[in-house]
Coordinates of C-alpha atoms in Angstrom, one line a residue:
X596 CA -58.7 1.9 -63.7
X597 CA -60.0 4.3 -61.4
X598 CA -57.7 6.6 -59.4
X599 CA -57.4 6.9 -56.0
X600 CA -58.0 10.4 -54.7
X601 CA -55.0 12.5 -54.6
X602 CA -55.3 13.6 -50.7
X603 CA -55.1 10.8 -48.2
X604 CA -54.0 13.3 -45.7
X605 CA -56.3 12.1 -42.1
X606 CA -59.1 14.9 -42.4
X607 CA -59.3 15.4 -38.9
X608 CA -59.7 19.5 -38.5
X609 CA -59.9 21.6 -35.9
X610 CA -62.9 24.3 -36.3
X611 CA -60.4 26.8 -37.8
X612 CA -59.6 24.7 -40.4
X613 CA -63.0 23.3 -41.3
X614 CA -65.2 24.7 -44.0
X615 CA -68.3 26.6 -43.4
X616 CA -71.1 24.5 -42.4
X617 CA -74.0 24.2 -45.2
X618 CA -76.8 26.9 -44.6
X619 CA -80.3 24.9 -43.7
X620 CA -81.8 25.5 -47.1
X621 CA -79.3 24.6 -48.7
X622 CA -79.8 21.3 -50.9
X623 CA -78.2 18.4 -52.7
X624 CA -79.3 19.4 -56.3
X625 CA -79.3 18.4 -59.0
X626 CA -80.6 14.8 -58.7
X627 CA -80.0 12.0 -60.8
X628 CA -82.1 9.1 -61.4
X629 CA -81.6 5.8 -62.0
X630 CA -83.2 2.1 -62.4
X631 CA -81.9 -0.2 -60.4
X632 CA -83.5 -3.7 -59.6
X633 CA -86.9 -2.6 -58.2
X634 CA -87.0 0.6 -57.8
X635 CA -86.3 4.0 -60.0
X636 CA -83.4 5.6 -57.1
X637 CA -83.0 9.0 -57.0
X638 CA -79.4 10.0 -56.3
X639 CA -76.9 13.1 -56.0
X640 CA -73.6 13.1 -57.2
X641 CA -70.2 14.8 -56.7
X642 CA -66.8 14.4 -57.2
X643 CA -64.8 13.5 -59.6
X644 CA -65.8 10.5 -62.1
X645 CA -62.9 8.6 -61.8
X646 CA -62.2 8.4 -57.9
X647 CA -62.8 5.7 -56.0
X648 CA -66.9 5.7 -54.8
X649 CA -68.4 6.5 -51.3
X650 CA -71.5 5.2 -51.2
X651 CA -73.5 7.3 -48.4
X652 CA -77.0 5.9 -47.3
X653 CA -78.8 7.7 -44.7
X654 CA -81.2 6.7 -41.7
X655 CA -84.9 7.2 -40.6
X656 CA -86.4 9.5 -40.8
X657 CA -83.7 11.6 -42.4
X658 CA -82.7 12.0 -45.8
X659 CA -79.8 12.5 -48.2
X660 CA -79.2 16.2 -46.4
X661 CA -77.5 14.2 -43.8
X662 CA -74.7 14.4 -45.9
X663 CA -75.2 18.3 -46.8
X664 CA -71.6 18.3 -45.8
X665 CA -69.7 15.4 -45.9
X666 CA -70.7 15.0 -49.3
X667 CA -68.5 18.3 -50.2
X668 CA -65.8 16.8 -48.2
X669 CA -65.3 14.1 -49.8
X670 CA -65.9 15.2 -53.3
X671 CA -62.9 17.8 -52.5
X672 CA -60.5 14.8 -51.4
X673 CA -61.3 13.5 -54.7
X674 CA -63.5 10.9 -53.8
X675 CA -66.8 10.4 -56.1
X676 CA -69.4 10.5 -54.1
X677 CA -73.4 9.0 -54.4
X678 CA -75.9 9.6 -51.8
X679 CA -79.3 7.8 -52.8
X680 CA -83.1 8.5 -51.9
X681 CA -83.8 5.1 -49.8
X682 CA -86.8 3.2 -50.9
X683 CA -90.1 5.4 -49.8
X684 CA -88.3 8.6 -49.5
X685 CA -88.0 12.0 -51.5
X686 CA -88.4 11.2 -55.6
X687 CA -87.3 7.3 -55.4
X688 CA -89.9 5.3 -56.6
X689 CA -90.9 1.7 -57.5
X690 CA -91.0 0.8 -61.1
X691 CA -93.9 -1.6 -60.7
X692 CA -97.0 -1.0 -59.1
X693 CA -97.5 -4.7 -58.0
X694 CA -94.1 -4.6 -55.8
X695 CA -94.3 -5.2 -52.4
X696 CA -93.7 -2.0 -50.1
X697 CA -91.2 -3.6 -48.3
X698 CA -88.4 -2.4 -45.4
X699 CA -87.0 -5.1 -44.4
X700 CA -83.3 -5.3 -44.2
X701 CA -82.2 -7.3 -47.1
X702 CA -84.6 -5.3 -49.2
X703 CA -82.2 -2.4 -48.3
X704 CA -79.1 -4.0 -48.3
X705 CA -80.3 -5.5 -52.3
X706 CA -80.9 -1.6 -53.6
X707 CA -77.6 -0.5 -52.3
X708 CA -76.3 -3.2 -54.6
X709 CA -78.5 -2.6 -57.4
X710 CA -78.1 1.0 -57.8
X711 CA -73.7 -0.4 -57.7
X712 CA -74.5 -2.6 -60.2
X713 CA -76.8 0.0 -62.3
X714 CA -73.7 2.0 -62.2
X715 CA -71.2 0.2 -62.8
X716 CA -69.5 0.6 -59.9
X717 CA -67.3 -2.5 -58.8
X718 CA -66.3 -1.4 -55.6
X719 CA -67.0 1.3 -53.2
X720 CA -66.7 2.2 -49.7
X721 CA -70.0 1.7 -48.2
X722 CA -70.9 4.3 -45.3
X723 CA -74.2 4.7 -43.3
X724 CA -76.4 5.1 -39.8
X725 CA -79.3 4.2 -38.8
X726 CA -81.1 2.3 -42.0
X727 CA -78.1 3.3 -44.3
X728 CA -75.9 1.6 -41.9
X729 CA -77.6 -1.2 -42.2
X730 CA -77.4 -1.4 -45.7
X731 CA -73.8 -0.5 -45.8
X732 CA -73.3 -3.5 -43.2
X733 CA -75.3 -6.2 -45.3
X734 CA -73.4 -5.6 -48.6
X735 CA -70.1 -5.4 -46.5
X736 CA -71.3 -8.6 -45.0
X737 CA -72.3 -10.5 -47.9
X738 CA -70.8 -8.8 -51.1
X739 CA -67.2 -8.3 -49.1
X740 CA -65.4 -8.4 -52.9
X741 CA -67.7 -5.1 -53.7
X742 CA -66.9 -3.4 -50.4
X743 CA -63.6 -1.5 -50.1
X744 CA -64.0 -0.3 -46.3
X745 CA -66.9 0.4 -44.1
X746 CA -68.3 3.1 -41.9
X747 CA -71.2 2.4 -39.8
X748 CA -72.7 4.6 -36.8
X749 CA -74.0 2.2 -34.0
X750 CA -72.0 -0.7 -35.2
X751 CA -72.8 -4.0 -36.3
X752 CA -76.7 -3.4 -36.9
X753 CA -77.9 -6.4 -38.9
X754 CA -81.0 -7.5 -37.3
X755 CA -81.2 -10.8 -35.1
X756 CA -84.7 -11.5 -36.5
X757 CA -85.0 -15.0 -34.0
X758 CA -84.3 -12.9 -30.9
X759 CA -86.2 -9.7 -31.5
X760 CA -88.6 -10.4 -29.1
X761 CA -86.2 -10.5 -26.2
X762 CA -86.7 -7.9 -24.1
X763 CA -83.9 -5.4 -23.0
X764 CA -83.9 -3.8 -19.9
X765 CA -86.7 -1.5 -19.8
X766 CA -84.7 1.7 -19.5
X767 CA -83.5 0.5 -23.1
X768 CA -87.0 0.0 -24.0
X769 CA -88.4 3.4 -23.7
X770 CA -86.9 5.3 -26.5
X771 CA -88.1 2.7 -28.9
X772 CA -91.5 3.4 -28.5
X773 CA -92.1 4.5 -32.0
X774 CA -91.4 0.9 -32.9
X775 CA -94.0 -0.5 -31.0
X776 CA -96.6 2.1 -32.1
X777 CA -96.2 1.2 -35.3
X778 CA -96.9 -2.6 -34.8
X779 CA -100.6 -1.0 -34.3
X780 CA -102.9 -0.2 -37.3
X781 CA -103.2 2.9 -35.1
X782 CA -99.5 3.8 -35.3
X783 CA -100.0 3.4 -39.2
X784 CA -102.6 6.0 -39.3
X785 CA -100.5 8.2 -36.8
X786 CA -97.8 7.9 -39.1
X787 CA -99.8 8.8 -42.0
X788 CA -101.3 12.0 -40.2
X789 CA -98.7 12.8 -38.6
X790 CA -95.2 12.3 -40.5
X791 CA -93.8 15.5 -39.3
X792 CA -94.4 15.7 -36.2
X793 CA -93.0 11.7 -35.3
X794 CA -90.1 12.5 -37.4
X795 CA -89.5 16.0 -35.4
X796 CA -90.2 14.2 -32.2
X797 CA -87.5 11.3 -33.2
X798 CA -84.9 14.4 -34.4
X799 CA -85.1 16.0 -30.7
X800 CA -85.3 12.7 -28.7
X801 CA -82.5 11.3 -30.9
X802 CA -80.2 14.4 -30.9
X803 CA -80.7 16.2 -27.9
X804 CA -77.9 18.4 -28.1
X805 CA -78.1 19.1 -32.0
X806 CA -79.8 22.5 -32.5
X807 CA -81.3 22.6 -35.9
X808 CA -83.9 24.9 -36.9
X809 CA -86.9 24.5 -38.7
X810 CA -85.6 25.1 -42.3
X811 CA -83.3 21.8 -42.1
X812 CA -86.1 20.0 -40.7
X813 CA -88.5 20.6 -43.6
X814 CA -85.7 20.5 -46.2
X815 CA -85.6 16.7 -45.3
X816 CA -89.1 16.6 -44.4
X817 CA -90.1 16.5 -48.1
X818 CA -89.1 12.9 -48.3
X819 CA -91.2 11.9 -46.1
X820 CA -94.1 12.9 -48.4
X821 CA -93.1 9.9 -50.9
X822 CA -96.2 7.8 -51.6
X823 CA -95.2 4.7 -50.2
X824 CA -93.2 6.3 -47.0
X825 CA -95.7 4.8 -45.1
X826 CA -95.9 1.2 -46.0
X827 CA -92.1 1.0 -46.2
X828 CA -91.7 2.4 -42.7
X829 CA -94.5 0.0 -41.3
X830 CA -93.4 -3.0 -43.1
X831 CA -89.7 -2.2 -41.8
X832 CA -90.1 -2.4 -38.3
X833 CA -92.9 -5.1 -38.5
X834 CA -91.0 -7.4 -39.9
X835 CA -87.9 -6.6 -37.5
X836 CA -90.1 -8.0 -35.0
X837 CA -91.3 -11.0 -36.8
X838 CA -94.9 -10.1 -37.0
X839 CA -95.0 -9.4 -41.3
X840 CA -94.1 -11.4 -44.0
X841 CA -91.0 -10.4 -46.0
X842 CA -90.9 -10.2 -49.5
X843 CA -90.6 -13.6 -51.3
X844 CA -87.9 -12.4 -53.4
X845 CA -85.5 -12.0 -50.5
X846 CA -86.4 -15.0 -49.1
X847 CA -82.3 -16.1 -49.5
X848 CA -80.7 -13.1 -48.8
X849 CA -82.7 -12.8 -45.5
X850 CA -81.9 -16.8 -44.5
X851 CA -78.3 -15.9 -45.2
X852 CA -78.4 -12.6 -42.6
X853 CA -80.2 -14.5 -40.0
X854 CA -76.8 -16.2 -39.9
X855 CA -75.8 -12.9 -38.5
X856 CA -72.8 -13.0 -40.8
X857 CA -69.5 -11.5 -39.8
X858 CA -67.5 -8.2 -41.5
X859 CA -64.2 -9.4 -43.2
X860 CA -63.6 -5.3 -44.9
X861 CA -61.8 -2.3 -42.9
X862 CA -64.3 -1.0 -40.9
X863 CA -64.5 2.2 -38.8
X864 CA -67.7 2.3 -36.6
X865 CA -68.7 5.4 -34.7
X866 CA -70.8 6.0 -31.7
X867 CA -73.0 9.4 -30.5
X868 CA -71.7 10.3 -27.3
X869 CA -75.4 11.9 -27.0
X870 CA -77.0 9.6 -28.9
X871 CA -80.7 9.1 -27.5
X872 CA -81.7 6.3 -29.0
X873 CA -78.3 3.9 -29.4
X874 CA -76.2 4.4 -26.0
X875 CA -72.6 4.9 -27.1
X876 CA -70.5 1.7 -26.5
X877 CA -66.7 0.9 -25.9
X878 CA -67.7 -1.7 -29.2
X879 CA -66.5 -4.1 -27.5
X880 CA -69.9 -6.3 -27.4
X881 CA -70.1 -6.5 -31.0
X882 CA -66.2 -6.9 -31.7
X883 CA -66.3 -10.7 -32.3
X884 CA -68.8 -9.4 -35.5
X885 CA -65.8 -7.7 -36.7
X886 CA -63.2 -10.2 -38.4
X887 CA -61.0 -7.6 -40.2
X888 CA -59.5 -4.6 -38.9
X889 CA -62.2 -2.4 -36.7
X890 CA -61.7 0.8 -35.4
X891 CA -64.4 2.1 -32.8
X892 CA -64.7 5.8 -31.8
X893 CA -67.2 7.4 -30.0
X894 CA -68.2 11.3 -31.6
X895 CA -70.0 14.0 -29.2
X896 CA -72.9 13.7 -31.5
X897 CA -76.5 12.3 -31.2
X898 CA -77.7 9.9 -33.8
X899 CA -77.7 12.0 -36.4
X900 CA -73.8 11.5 -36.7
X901 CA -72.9 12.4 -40.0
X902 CA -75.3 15.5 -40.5
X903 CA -73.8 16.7 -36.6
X904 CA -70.4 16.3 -36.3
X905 CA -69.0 15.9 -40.2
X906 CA -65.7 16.0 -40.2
X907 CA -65.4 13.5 -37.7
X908 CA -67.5 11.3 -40.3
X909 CA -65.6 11.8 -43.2
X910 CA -62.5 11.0 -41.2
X911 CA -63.6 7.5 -40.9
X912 CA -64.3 7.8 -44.8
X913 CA -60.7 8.1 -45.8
X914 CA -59.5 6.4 -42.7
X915 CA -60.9 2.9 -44.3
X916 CA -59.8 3.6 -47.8
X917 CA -56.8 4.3 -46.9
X918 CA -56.6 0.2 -46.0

């Protein structure tokens, strides 16, 4: 059986007591790869073999340097710890040529369980933002028996397909405008030309107050130059809005989230205090989402929660596997 890791102690640490922060270059080497379902994922590991798994699945348009420092963290509370390539970023590929480049949620949510399945892991605590935590939230959601706690940024964030074309108010609609850029064959080709820019645009609209500098951005950047980027970004937030197919071969798992299923595990969400594209919340709209125990907290972070404020993140880690 596997052991649990040997500190349980609540990681929350003042600035004295916290580690040095990553430097910008540094990276999350070496990779591992794996075939899992679909796709060949690239992953990094650390931690010990035998402690209980954190699975960490980061956001668009970020990558697995999200967690340049909460990996560490966790690996040194004796947690193992993956952090995979999502589809269509940095070396993860598709095995098959004919594949649908797909980004739909339950094409997520199925890789996170693939790659669990490819190694053998029976249960994990499943931790994300942004796309990860959308992943994290469908196999939390669905696979609750695979799921030993969950920490999601922004909350419950599987998609209500049916209602998608509701509008919010419009001060609500402004920051998404990326999303409705790319519903244009025009926005594809910006995307394509432009990748770096978007994505650096998105980083300082989303993060305001997080000052990175230009060696973190590119160390992420990379990903972005994955051959099928593109087509998975497009095809994700079409199909959010109803207006692409999905592919055929999550045809069940997507009728089962447009159920908008609830969240039996332990869960710990978090919300950016200076988040610019999610507003921080009280959580209390999405509670009833929430059947188990939930614990909301709001971080002074932007979106990029885990990569900005990392102790507060790993917190929440051992704060539901402590359940």
């Amino acid at each position: 059986m596997p052991r649990k890791p040997s500190k349980f102690r609540e990681p929350a640490v003042t600035d004295q007591q916290s580690p040095s922060r990553a430097s910008s270059t540094r990276r999350l080497e070496p990779l591992r790869h794996v075939d899992a379902g679909v796709l060949n994922i690239a992953y990094y590991e650390a931690g010990p073999a035998d402690g209980l798994t954190v699975l960490l699945m980061h956001g668009f348009p970020y990558d697995i340097h999200a967690y340049v420092d909460v990996a560490p963290m966790l690996a040194a509370q004796g947690c193992r710890v993956i952090v995979p390539y999502l589809r269509g970023y940095g070396p993860t590929r598709f095995r098959d040529a004919a594949t649908p480049r797909s980004g739909e949620q339950a094409a997520i949510g199925a890789d996170m369980m693939a790659l669990m399945d490819a190694l053998r892991i029976k249960r994990a605590v499943f931790a994300g933002y942004d796309w990860g935590g959308r992943a994290a939230c469908i196999g939390a959601a669905l696979w609750p028996e695979r799921c030993i706690g969950l920490v999601c940024v922004n909350a419950y964030l599987i998609q209500d397909i049916a209602r998608a074309m509701e509008p919010a108010r419009a001060e609500r609609e402004v920051p998404l405008w990326y999303q409705y850029y790319f519903q244009l064959e025009r926005g594809r080709a910006g995307l394509a030309a432009n990748r770096r820019d978007i994505a650096r645009i998105l980083w300082s609209q989303w993060s305001p107050n997080w000052q990175f500098d230009d060696a973190c951005f590119e160390r992420t950047a990379a990903a972005y130059d994955n051959p099928d980027y593109v087509d998975v970004v497009i095809h994700s937030y079409r199909h959010r809005f109803g207006l692409a197919e999905g592919d055929p071969q999550y045809a069940e798992l997507q009728r089962r989230l447009a159920a908008l299923p609830p969240i039996s595990v332990p869960t710990v969400t978090l919300d950016g205090a200076g988040d610019g594209v999610v507003p921080a919340t009280d959580g209390r709209a999405s509670a009833a989402k929430f059947t188990g125990r939930r614990v909301h907290r709001v971080i002074p972070a932007g979106h990029n929660l885990p990569q900005e404020e990392p102790e507060a993140f790993v917190a929440a880690v051992m704060e539901v596997m402590k359940e």
